[in-house]
CSV table of C-alpha atoms and ligand atoms in Angstrom, one decimal:
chain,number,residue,atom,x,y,z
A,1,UNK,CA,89.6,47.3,111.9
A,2,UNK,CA,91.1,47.9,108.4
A,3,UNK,CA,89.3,51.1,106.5
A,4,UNK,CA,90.1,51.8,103.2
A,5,UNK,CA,90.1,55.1,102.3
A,6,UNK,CA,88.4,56.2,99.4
A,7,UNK,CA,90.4,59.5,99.8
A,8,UNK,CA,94.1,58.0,100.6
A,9,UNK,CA,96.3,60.6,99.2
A,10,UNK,CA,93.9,63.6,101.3
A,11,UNK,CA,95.7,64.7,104.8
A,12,UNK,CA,94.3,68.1,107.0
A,13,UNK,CA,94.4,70.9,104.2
A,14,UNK,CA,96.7,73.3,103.6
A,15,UNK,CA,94.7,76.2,105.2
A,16,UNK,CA,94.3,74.3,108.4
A,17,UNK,CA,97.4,73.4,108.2
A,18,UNK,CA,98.9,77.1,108.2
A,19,UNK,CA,96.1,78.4,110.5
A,20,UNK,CA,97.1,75.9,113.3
A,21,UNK,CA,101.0,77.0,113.1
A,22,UNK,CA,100.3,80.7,112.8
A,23,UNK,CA,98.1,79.8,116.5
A,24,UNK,CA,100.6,77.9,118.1
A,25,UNK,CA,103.5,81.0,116.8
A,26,UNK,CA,101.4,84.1,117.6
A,27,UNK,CA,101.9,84.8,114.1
A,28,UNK,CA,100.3,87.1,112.0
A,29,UNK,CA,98.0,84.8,110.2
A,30,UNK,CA,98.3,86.3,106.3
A,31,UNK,CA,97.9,82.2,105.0
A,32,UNK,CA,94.4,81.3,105.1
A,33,UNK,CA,91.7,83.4,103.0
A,34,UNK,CA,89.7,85.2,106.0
A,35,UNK,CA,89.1,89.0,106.8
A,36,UNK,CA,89.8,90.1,109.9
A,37,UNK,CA,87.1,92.1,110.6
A,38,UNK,CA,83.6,92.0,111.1
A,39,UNK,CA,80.9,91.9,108.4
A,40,UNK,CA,78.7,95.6,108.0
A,41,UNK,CA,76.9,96.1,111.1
A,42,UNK,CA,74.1,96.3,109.0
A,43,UNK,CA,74.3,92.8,107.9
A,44,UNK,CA,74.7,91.6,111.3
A,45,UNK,CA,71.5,93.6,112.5
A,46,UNK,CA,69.4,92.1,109.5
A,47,UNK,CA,70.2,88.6,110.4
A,48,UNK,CA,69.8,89.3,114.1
A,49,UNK,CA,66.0,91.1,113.1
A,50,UNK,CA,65.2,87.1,111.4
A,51,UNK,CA,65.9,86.1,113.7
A,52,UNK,CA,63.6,87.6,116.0
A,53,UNK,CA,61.1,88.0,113.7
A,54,UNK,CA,60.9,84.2,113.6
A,55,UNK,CA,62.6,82.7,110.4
A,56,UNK,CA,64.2,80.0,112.5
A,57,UNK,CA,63.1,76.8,110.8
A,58,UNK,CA,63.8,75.8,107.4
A,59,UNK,CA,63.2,77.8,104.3
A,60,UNK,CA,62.9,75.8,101.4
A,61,UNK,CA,65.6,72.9,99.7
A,62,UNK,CA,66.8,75.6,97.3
A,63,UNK,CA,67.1,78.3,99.6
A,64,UNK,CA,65.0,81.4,101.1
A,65,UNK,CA,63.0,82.8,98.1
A,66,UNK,CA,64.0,86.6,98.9
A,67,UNK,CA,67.7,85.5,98.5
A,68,UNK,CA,67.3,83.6,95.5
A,69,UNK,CA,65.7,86.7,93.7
A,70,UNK,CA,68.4,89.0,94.9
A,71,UNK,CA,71.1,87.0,93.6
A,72,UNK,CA,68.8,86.7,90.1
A,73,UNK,CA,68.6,90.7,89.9
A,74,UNK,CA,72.7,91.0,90.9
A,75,UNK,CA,73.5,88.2,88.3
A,76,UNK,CA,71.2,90.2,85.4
A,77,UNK,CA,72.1,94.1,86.9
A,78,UNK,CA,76.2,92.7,86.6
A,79,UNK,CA,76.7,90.4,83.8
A,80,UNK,CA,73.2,90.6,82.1
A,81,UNK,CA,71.3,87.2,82.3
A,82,UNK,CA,68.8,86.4,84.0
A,83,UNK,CA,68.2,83.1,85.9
A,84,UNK,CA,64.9,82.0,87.0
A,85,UNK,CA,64.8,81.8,90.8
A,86,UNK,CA,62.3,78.6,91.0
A,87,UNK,CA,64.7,76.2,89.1
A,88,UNK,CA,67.7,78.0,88.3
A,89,UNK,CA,69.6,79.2,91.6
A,90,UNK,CA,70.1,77.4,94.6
A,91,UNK,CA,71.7,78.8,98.0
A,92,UNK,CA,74.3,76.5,99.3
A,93,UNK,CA,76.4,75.9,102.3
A,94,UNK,CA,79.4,78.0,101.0
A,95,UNK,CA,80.5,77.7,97.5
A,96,UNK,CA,82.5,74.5,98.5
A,97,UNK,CA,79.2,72.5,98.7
A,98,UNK,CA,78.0,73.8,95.6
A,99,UNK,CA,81.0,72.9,94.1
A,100,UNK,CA,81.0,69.8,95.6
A,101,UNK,CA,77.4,69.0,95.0
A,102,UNK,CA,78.0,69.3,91.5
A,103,UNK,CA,81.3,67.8,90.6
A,104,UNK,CA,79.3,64.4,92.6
A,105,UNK,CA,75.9,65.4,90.3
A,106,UNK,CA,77.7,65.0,86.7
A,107,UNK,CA,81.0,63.6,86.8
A,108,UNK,CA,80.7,59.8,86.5
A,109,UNK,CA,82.9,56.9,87.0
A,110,UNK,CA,86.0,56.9,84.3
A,111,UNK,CA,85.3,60.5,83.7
A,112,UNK,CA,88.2,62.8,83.0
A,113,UNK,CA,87.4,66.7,84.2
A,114,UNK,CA,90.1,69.2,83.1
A,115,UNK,CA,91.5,71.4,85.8
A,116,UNK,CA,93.3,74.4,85.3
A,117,UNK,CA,97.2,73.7,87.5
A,118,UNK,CA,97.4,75.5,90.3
A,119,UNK,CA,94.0,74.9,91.4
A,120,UNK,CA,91.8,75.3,94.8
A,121,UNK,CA,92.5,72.1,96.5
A,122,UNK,CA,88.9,70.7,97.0
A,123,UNK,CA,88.7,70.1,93.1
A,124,UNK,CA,90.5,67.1,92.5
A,125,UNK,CA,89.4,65.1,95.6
A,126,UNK,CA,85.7,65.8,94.9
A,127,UNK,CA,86.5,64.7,91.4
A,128,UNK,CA,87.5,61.5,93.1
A,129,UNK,CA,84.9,60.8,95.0
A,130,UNK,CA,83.0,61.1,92.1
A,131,UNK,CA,84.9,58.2,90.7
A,132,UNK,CA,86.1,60.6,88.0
A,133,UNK,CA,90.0,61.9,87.2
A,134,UNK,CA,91.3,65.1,87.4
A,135,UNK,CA,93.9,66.1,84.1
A,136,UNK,CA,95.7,69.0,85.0
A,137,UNK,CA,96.6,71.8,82.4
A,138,UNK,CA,99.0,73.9,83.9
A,139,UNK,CA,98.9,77.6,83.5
A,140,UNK,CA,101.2,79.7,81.5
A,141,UNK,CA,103.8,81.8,83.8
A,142,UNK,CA,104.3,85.4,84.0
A,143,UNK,CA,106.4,86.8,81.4
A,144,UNK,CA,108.0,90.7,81.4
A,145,UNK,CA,105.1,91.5,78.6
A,146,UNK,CA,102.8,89.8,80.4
A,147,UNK,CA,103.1,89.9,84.1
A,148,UNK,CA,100.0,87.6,84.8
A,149,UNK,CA,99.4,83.7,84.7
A,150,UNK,CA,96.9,82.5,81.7
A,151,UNK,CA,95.2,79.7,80.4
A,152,UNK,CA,97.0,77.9,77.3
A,153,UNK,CA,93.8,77.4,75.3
A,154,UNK,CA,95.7,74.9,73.0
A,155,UNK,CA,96.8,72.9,75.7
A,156,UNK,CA,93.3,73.0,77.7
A,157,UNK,CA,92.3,71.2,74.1
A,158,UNK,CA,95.0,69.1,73.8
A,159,UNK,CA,93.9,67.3,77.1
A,160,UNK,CA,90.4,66.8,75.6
A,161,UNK,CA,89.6,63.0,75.5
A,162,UNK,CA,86.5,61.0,74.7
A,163,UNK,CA,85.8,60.9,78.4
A,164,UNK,CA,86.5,64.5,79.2
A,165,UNK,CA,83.1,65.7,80.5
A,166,UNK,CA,83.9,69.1,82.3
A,167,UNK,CA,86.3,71.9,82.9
A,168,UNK,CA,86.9,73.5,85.5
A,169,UNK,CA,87.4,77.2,85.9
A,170,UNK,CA,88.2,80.0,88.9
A,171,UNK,CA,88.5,83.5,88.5
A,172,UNK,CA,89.4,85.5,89.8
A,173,UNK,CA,92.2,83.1,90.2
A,174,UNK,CA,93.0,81.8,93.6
A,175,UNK,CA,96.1,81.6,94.1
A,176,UNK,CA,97.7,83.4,91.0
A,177,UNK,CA,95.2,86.5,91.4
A,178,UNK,CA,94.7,86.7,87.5
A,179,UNK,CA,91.6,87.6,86.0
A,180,UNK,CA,90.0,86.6,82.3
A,181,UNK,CA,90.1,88.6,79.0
A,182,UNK,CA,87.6,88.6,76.7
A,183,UNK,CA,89.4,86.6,74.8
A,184,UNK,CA,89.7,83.6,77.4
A,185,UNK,CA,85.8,84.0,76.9
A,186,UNK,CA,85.9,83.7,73.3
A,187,UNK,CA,88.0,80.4,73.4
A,188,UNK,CA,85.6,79.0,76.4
A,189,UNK,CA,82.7,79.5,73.4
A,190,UNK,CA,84.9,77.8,70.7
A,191,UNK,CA,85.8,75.1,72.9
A,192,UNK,CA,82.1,74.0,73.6
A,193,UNK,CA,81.3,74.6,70.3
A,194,UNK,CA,83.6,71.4,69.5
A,195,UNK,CA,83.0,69.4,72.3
A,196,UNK,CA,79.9,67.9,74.9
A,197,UNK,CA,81.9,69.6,78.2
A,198,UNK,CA,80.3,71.2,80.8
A,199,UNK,CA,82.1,74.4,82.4
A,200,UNK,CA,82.2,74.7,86.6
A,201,UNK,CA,82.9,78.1,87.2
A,202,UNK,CA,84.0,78.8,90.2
A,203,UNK,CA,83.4,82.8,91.0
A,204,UNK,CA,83.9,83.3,94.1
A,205,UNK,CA,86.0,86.5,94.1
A,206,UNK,CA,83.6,87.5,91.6
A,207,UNK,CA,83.1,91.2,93.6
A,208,UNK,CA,87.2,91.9,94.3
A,209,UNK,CA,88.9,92.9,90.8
A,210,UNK,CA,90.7,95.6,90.7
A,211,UNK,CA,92.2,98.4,88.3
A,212,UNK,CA,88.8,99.3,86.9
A,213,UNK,CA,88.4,95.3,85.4
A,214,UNK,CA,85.5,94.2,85.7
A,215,UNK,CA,85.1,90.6,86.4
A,216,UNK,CA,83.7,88.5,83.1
A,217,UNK,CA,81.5,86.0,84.4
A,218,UNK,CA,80.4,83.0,82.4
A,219,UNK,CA,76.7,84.7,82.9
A,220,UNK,CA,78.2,87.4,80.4
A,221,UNK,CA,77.8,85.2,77.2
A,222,UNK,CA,74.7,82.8,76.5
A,223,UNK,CA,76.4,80.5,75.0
A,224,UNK,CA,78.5,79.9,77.7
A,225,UNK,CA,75.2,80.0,80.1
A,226,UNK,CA,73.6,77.2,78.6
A,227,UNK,CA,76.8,74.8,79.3
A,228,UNK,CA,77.7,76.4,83.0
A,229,UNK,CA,77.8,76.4,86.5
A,230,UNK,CA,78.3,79.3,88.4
A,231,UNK,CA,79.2,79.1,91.9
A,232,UNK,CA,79.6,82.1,94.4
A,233,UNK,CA,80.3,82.9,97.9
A,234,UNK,CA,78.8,85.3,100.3
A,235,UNK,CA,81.5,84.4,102.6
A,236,UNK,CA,83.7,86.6,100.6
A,237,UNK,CA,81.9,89.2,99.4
A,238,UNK,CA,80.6,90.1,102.7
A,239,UNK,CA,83.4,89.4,104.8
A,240,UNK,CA,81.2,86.2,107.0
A,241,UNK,CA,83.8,83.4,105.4
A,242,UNK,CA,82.5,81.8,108.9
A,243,UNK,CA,78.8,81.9,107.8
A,244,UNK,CA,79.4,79.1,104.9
A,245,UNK,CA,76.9,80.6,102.1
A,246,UNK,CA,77.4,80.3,99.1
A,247,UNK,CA,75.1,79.5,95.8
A,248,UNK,CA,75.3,78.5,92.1
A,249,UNK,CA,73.4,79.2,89.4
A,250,UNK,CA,72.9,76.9,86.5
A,251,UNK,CA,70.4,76.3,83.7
A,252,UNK,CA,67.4,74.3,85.4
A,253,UNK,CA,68.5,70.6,83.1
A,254,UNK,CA,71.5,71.2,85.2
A,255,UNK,CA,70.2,72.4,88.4
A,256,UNK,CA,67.7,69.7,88.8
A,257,UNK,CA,70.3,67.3,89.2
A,258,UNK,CA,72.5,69.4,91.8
A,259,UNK,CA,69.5,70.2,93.8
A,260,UNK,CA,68.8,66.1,94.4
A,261,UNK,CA,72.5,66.0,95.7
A,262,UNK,CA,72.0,69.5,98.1
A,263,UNK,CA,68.5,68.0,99.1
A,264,UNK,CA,70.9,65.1,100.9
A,265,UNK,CA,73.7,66.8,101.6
A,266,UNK,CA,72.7,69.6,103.6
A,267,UNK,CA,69.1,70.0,102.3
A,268,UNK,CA,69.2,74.0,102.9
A,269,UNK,CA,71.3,76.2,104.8
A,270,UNK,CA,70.8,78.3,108.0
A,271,UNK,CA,67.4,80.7,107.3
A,272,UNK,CA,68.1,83.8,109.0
A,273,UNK,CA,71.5,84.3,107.1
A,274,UNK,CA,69.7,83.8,104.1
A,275,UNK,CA,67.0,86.1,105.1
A,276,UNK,CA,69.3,88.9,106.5
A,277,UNK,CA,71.4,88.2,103.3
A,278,UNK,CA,68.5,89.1,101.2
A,279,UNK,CA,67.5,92.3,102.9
A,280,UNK,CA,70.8,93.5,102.9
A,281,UNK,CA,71.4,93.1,99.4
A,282,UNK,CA,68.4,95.5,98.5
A,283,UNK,CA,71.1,97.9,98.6
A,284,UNK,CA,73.7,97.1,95.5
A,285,UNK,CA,76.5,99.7,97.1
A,286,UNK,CA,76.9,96.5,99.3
A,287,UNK,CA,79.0,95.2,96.9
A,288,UNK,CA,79.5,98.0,94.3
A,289,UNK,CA,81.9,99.8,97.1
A,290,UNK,CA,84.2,96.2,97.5
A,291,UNK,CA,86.6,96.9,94.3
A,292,UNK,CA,87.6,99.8,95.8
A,293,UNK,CA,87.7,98.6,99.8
A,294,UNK,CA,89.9,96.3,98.4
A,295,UNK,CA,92.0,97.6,96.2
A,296,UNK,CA,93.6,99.9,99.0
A,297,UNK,CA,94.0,96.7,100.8
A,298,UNK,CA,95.8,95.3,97.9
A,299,UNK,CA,98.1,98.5,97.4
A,300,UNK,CA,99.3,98.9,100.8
A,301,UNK,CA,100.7,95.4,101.4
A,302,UNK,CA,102.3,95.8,97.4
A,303,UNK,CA,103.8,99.1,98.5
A,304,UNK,CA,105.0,97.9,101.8
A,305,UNK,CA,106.2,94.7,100.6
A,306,UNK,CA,108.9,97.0,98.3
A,307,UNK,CA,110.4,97.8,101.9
A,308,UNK,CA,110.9,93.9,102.1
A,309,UNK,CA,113.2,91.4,100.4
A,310,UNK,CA,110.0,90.1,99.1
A,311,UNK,CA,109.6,90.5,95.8
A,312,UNK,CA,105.5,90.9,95.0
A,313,UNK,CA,103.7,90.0,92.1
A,314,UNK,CA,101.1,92.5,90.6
A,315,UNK,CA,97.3,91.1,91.8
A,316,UNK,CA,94.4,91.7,89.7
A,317,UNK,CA,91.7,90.3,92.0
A,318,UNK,CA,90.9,88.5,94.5
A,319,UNK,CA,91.9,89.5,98.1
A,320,UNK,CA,95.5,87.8,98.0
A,321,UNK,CA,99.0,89.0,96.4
A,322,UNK,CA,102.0,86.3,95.7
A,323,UNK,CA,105.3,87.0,96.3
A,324,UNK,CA,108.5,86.0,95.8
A,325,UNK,CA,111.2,84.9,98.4
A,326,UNK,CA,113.8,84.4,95.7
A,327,UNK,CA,117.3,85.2,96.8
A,328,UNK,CA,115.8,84.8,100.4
A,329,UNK,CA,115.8,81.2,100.7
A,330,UNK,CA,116.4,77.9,98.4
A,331,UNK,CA,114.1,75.9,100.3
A,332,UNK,CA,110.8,74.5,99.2
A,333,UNK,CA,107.5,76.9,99.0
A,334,UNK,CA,106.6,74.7,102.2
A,335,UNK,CA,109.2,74.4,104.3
A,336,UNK,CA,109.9,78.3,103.5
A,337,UNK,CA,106.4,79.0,105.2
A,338,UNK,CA,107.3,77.0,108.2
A,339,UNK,CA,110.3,78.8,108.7
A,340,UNK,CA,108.6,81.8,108.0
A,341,UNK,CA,105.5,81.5,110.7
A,342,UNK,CA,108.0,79.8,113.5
A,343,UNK,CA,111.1,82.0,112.6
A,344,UNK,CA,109.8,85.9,111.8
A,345,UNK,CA,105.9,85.0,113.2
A,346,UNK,CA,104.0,85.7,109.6
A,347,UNK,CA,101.9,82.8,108.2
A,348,UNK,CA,101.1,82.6,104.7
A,349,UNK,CA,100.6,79.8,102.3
A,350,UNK,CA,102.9,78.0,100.0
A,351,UNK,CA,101.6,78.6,96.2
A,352,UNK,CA,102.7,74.8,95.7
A,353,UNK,CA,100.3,73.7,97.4
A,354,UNK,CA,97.9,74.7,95.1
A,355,UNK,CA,99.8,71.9,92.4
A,356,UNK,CA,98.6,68.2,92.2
A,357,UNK,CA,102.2,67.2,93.2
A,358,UNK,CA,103.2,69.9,96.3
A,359,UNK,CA,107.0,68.5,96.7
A,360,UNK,CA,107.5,68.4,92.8
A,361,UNK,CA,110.4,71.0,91.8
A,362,UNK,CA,108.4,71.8,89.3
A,363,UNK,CA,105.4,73.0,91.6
A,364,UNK,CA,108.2,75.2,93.4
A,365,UNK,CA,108.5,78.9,92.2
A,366,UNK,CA,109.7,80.5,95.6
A,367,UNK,CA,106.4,82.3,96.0
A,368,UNK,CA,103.9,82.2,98.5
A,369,UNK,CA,100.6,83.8,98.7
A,370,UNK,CA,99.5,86.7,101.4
A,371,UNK,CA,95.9,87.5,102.1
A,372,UNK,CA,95.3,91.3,102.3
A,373,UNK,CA,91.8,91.6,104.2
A,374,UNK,CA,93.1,92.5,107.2
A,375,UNK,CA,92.8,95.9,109.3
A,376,UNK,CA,95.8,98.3,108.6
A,377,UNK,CA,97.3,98.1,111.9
A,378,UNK,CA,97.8,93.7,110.9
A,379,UNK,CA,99.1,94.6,107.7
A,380,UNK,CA,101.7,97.1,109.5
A,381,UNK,CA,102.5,94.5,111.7
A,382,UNK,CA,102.9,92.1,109.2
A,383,UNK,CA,105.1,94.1,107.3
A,384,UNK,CA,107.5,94.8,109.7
A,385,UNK,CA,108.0,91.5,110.7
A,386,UNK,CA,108.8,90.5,106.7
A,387,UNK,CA,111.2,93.8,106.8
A,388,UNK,CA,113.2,92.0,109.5
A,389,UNK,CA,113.4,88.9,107.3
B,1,PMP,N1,86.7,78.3,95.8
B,1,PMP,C1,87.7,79.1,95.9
B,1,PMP,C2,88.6,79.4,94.8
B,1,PMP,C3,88.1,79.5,97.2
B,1,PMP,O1,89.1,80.3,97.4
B,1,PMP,C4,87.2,79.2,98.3
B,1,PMP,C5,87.6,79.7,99.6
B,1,PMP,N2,87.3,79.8,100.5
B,1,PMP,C6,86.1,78.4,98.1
B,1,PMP,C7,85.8,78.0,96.8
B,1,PMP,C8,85.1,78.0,99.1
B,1,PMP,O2,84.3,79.0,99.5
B,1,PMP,P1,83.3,78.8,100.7
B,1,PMP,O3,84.0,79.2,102.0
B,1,PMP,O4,82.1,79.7,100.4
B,1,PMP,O5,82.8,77.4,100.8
B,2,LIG,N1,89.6,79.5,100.3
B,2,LIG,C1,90.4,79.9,101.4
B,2,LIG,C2,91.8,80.1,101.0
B,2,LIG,O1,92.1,80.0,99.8
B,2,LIG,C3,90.5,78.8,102.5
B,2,LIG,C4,89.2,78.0,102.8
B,2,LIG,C5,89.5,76.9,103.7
B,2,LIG,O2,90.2,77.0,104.7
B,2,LIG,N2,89.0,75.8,103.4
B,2,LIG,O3,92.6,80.6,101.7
């Protein structure tokens, strides 16, 4: 039978991709975005005591109300706003379904949605499958002065069109680890002032900057509130990326209309992870302590990597570093990693394929991203297997 695929461009992601070569290597897996260790003990024991007490069977469509008002008093304690937990926050399965539910809630046929180039690669297919097309806007490249990727502002406005109806954002930035400035915020506001566009904010990393920044959430201006949706994931701040939860928070015009996509997609997500979430997150050192968890993560694969040919990039959140294989190797970002996994046994993912067009020259920098949540004794492995390289 002929099927025609509404997604013909899509093959097996990136992550899977790298994950299944690292396996069949006995490499070091440093590609795809997972800790290697367990979640708090604590967490585990508060999910295991739902369990027992009985919250097996489904808690409402928009998740378990205990969770909902625990992420309402993190989002108002961190970045000051507060969302109503009846029609403002829903708990979804990871942020990947959040995201998804809402690029298929707004974005309609012959839509345009801006995406910032590189991007996480579920963006532009869901944008697809929404019938809408993704414009790509790349991002402005390190410099000496300024040793981090940025948004161009102008150009994010120069790709406005009649039919642009969102924007897509993600920062922390995977994969160029770069946070925003106030002043990213300031032309966000003076972009919506000018035109209808709704912002998806993908936060995910929101708990892992480093350096003392703190992370400036959408939920940190109300102008930007009223126009945004903010999408988290428990799965990283809690190191359970195997859990899938995730939730977004949007004002309630908004949220209506992603809830009656969740309500078919998944309807609600498993109870006694929401319920061990929630009492777990009583306690705010859960995720006050992660900066700093991380951050020695971040500097002891920078500091080792020096020992290396690598050359590393600096990383201002999120819980990957790039780095640069120049004067290693002239081949592509992917074929590099290959080599890389089969050849020294380290997997890691190439930054290219994080462009719209992976093979394109253009998408090619020579750098390739590392995850640092791992135990010490993986990253010493790690390293000494890039030392040999
Ligand atoms: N957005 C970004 C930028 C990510 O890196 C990830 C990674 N896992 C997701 C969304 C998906 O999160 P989840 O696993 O909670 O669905
Ligand atoms: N977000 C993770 C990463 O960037 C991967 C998630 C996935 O495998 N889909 O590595």
């Amino acid at each position: 039978m002929q099927i025609q695929s509404k997604l013909p461009a899509v093959g097996t992601t990136i992550f899977t991709v790298m994950s299944k070569l690292a396996s069949e290597h006995n490499a070091i897996n440093l590609g795809q975005g997972f800790p290697d260790f367990n979640p708090d003990p604590k967490l585990i024991e508060a999910v295991h005591q739902a369990m027992l007490q009985g919250l097996n069977q489904y808690p409402p469509m928009p998740g378990h109300a205990a969770l909902r008002e625990r992420i309402a008093s993190k989002t108002l304690q961190r970045y000051g706003h507060h969302y109503n937990c009846d029609t403002e926050i829903t708990v979804s399965s990871g942020a990947s379904e959040a995201l998804m539910a809402s690029f298929l809630a707004f974005v309609h046929a012959g839509d345009e949605v801006i995406v910032i180039e590189p991007f996480y690669d579920l963006y532009v297919p869901a944008i697809e499958l929404a019938g809408g097309k993704a414009v790509p806007v790349p991002m402005t490249p390190p410099t000496q002065n300024h040793p981090y990727y940025r948004v161009d502002w102008d150009l994010v406005e120069a790709s406005i069109t009649s039919r642009t109806r969102m924007l897509v954002i993600n920062f922390p930035h995977n994969p160029t680890c770069s946070n925003l400035r106030p002043q990213d915020l300031d032309a966000l506001e003076q972009l919506i002032a000018k035109y209808p566009l709704l912002i998806l904010s993908d936060e995910v990393y929101e708990h892992l900057t480093f350096d003392q920044q703190a992370h400036l959430s959408l939920a940190t201006r109300p102008s930007l509130v009223e126009r945004a949706i903010i999408v988290s994931s428990f799965g990283k701040t809690f190191h359970a990326t195997g859990w899938k939860v995730g939730y977004c928070c949007a004002p309630a015009v908004l949220m209506t209309e992603i809830r009656k996509i969740h309500q078919y997609m998944v309807f609600t997500v498993p109870t006694p992870l929401q319920a061990g979430l929630a009492t777990y997150m009583q306690d705010p050192s859960t995720w006050e302590t992660l900066p700093a968890f991380y951050q020695e993560k971040r500097d002891y694969l920078l500091q080792g990597l020096k020992h290396t040919r690598f050359t590393p990039l600096p990383s201002e959140g999120t819980f990957f570093l790039l780095a640069s294989y120049d004067g290693i190797s002239n081949e592509s970002e992917l074929e590099f990693s290959k080599w890389l996994t089969r050849a020294h046994g380290v997997g890691t993912i190439p930054v290219s394929a994080f462009y719209q067009n992976p093979e394109h020259p253009a998408s090619n920098h020579k750098l390739i991203r590392l995850c640092f949540a791992k135990q010490k004794n993986t990253l010493d492995e790690a390293l000494q297997r890039l030392a040999n390289v």
